Backbone as CSV, one residue per row, in Angstrom:
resi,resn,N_x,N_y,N_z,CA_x,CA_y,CA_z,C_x,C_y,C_z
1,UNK,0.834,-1.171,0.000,0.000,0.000,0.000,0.882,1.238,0.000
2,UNK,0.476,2.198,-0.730,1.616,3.350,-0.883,0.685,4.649,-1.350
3,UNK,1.117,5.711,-1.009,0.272,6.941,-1.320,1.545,8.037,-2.327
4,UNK,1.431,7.925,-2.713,2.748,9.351,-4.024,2.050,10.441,-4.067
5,UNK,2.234,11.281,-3.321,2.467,12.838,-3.598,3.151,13.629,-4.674
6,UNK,2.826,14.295,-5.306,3.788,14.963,-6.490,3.065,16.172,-7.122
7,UNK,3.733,16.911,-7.736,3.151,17.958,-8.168,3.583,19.222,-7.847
8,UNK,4.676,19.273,-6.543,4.851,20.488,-5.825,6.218,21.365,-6.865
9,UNK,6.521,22.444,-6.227,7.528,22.565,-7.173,7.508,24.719,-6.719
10,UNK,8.495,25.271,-7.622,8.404,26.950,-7.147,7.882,27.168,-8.146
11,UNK,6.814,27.982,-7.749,5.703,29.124,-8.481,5.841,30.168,-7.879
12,UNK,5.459,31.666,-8.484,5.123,32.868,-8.418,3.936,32.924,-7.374
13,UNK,4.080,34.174,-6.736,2.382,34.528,-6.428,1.978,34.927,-7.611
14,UNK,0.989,34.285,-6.854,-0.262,34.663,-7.887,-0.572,33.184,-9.212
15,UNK,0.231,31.798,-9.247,0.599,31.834,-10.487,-0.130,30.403,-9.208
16,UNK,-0.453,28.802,-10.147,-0.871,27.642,-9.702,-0.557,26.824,-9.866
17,UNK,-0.783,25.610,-9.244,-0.056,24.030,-9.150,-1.169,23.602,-9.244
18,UNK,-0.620,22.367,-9.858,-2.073,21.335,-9.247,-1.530,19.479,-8.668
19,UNK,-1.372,19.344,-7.320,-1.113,18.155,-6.914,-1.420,17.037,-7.126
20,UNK,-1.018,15.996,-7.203,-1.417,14.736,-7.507,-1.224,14.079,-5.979
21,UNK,-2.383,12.999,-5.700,-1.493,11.864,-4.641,-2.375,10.836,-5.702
22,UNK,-1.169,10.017,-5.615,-2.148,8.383,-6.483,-1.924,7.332,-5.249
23,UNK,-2.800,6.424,-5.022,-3.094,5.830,-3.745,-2.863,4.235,-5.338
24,UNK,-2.269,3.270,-4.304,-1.897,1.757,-4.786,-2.492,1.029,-4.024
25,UNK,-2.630,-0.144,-4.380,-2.806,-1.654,-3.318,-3.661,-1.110,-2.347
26,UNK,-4.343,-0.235,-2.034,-5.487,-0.136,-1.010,-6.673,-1.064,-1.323
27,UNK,-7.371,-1.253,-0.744,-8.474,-2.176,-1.196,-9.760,-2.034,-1.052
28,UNK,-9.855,-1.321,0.129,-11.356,-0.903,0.701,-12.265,-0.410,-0.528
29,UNK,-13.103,-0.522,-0.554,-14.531,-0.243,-1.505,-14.310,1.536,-1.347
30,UNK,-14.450,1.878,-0.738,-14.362,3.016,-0.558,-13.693,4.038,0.382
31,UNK,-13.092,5.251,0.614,-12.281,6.026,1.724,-12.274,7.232,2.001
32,UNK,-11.583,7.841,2.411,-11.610,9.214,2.175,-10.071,9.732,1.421
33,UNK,-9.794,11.040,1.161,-8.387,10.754,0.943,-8.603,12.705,1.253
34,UNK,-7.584,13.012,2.162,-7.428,13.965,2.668,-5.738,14.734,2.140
35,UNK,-5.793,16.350,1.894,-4.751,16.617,1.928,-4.654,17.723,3.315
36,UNK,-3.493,17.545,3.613,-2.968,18.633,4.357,-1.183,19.159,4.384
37,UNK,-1.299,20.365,4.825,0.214,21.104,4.192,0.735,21.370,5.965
38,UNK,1.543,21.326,5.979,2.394,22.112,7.004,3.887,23.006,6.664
39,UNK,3.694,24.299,7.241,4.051,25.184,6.646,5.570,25.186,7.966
40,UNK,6.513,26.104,7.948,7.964,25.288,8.603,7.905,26.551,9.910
41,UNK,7.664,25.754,10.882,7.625,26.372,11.802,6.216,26.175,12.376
42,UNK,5.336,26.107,11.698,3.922,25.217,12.064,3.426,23.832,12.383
43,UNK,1.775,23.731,12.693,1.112,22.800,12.843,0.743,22.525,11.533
44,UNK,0.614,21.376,11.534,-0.072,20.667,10.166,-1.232,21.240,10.484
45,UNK,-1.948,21.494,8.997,-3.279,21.849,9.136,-3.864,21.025,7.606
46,UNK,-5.400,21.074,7.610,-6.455,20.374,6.806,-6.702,21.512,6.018
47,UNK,-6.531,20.851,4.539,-6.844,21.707,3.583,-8.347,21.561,2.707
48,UNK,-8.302,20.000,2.603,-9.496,19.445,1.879,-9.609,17.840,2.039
49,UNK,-10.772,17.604,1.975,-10.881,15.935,1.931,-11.913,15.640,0.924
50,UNK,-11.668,14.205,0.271,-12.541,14.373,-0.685,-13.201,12.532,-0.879
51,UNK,-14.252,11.969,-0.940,-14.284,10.456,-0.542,-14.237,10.032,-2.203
52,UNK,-13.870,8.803,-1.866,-14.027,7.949,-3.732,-15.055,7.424,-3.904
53,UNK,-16.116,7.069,-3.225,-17.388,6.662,-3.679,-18.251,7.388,-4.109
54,UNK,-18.603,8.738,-3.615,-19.651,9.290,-4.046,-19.197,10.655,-4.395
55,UNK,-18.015,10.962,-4.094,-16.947,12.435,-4.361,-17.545,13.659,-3.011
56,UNK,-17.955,13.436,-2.037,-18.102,13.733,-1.521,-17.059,15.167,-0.776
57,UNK,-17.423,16.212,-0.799,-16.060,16.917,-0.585,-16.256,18.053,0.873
58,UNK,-15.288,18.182,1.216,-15.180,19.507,2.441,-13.627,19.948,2.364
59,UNK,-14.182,21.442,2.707,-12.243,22.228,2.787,-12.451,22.663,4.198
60,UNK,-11.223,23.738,4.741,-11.318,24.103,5.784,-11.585,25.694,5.241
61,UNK,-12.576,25.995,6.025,-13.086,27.470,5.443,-12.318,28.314,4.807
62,UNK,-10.130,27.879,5.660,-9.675,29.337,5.305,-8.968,28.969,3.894
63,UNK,-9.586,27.702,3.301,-8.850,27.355,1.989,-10.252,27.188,0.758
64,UNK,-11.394,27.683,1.237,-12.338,27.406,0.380,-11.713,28.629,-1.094
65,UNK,-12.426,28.524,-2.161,-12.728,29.491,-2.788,-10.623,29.424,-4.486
66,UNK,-9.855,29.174,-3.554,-8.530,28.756,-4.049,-8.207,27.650,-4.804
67,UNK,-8.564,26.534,-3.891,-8.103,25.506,-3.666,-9.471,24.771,-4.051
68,UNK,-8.885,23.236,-5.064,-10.057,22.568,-5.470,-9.803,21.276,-5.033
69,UNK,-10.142,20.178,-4.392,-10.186,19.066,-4.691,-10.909,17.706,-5.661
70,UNK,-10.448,17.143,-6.357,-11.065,16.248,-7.414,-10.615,15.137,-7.106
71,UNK,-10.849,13.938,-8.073,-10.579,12.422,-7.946,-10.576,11.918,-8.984
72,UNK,-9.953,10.996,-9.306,-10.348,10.586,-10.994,-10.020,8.915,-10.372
73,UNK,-10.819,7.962,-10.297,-11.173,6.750,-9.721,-10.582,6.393,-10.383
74,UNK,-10.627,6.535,-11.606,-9.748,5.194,-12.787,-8.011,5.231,-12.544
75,UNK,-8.232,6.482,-11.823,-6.211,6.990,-11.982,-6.066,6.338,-10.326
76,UNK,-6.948,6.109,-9.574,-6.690,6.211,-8.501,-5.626,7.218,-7.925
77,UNK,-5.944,8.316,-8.427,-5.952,9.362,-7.923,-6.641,10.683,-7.620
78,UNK,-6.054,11.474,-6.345,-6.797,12.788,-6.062,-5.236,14.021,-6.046
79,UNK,-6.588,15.219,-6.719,-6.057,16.016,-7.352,-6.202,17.380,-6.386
80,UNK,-5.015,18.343,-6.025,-5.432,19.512,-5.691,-4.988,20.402,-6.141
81,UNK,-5.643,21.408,-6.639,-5.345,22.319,-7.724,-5.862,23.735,-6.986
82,UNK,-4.115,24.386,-6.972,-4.438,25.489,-6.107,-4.118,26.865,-7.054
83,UNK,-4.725,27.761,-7.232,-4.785,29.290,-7.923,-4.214,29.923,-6.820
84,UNK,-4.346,31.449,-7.717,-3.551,32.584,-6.628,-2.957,32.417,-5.714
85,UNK,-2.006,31.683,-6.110,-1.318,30.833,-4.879,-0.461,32.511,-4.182
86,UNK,-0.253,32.099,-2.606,0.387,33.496,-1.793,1.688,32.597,-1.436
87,UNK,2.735,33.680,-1.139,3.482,33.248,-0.333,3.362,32.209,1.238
88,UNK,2.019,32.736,1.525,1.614,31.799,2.778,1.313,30.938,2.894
89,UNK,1.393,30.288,1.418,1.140,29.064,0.869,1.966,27.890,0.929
90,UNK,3.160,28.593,1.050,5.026,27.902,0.939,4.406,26.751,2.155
91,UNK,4.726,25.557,1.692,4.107,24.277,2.833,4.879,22.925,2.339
92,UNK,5.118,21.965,3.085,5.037,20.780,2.574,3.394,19.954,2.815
93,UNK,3.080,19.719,1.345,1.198,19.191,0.986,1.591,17.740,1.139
94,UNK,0.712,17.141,2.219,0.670,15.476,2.495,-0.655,15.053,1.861
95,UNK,-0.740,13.924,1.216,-1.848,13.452,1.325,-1.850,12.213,2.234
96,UNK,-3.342,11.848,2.772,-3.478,11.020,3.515,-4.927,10.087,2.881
97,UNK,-4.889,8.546,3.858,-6.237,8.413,3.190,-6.577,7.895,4.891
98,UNK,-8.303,8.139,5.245,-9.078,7.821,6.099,-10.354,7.156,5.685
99,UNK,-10.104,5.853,6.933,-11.043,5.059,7.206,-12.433,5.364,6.940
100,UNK,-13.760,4.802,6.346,-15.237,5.685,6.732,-16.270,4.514,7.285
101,UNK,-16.674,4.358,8.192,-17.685,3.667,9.015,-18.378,2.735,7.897
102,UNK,-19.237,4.041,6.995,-20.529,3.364,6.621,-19.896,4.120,5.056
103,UNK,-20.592,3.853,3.695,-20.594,4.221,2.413,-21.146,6.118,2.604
104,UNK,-21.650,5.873,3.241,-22.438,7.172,3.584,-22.031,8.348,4.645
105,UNK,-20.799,8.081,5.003,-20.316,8.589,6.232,-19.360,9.924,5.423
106,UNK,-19.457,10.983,5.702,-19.091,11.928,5.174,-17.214,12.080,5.354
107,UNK,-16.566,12.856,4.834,-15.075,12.857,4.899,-14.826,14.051,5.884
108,UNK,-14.153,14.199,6.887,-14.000,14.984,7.272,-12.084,15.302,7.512
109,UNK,-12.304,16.800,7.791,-11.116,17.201,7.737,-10.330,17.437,9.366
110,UNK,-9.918,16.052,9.492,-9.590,15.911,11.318,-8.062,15.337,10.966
111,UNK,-7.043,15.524,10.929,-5.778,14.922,11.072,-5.815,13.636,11.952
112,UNK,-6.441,13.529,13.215,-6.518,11.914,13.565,-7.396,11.366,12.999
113,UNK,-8.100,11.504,12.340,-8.897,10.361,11.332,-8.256,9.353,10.566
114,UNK,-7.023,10.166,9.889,-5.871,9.753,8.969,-5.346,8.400,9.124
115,UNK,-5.390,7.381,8.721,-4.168,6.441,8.945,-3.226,6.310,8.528
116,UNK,-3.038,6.543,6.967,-1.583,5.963,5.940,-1.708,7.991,5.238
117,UNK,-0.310,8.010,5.751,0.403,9.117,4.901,1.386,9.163,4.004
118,UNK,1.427,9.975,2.717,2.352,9.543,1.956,3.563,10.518,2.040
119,UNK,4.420,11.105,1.351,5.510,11.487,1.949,5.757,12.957,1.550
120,UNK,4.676,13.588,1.487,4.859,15.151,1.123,5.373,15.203,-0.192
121,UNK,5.196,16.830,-0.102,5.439,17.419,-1.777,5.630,18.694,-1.347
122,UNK,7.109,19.657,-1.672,7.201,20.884,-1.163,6.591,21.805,-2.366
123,UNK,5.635,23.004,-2.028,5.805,23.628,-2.535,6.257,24.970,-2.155
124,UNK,6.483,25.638,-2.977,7.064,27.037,-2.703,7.021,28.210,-3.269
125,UNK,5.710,29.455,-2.934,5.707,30.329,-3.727,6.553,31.830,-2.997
126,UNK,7.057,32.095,-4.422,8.046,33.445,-3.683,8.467,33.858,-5.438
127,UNK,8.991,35.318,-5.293,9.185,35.277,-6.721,10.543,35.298,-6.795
């Protein structure tokens, strides 16, 4: 089982990325798959989560509106695709994937939910 992060890299403000994590050998019918960034000198924080069964999605308010999360099932992968990117943006982006009770159980954006993390992706905006 393995999670690949990729996508990160130096951009401009103002200018966008768009992340990949591709998830392998997992098996469950369905999950959640969460990203979060921690910025150097910080707490990890929740950016977006997004489930593979029904695409179910939530951000954390202060990343709505930027920042998109998607999925493409066949790639077994999820996608985050961030605009107007700021300097305050400069983070290493993890993806993670979490457990869900029921098919119907919504994704939420809790860092202990998380079980399997994959190994970051720096990005870095500055000009």
């Amino acid at each position: 089982f393995q999670l690949q992060a990729s996508g990160g890299g130096l951009v401009q403000p103002g200018g966008s990325l768009r992340l990949s994590c591709t998830v392998s050998g997992f098996t469950r019918d369905y999950y959640a798959v969460g990203w979060f960034r921690q910025a150097p000198g910080k707490e990890r924080e929740a950016v977006a989560c997004i489930k593979t069964n029904d695409g179910n999605i939530r951000y954390t308010d202060s990343m709505k509106g930027r920042f998109t999360i998607s999925r493409d099932n066949a790639k077994n992968t999820v996608y985050l695709q961030m605009n107007s990117l700021k300097p305050e943006d400069t983070a290493v982006y993890y993806c993670a994937t979490a457990w869900l009770p029921r098919p119907i159980s919504p994704c939420r954006t809790v860092e202990a939910s998380y079980e399997y993390w994959g190994q970051g992706t720096q990005v870095t905006v500055s000009s």
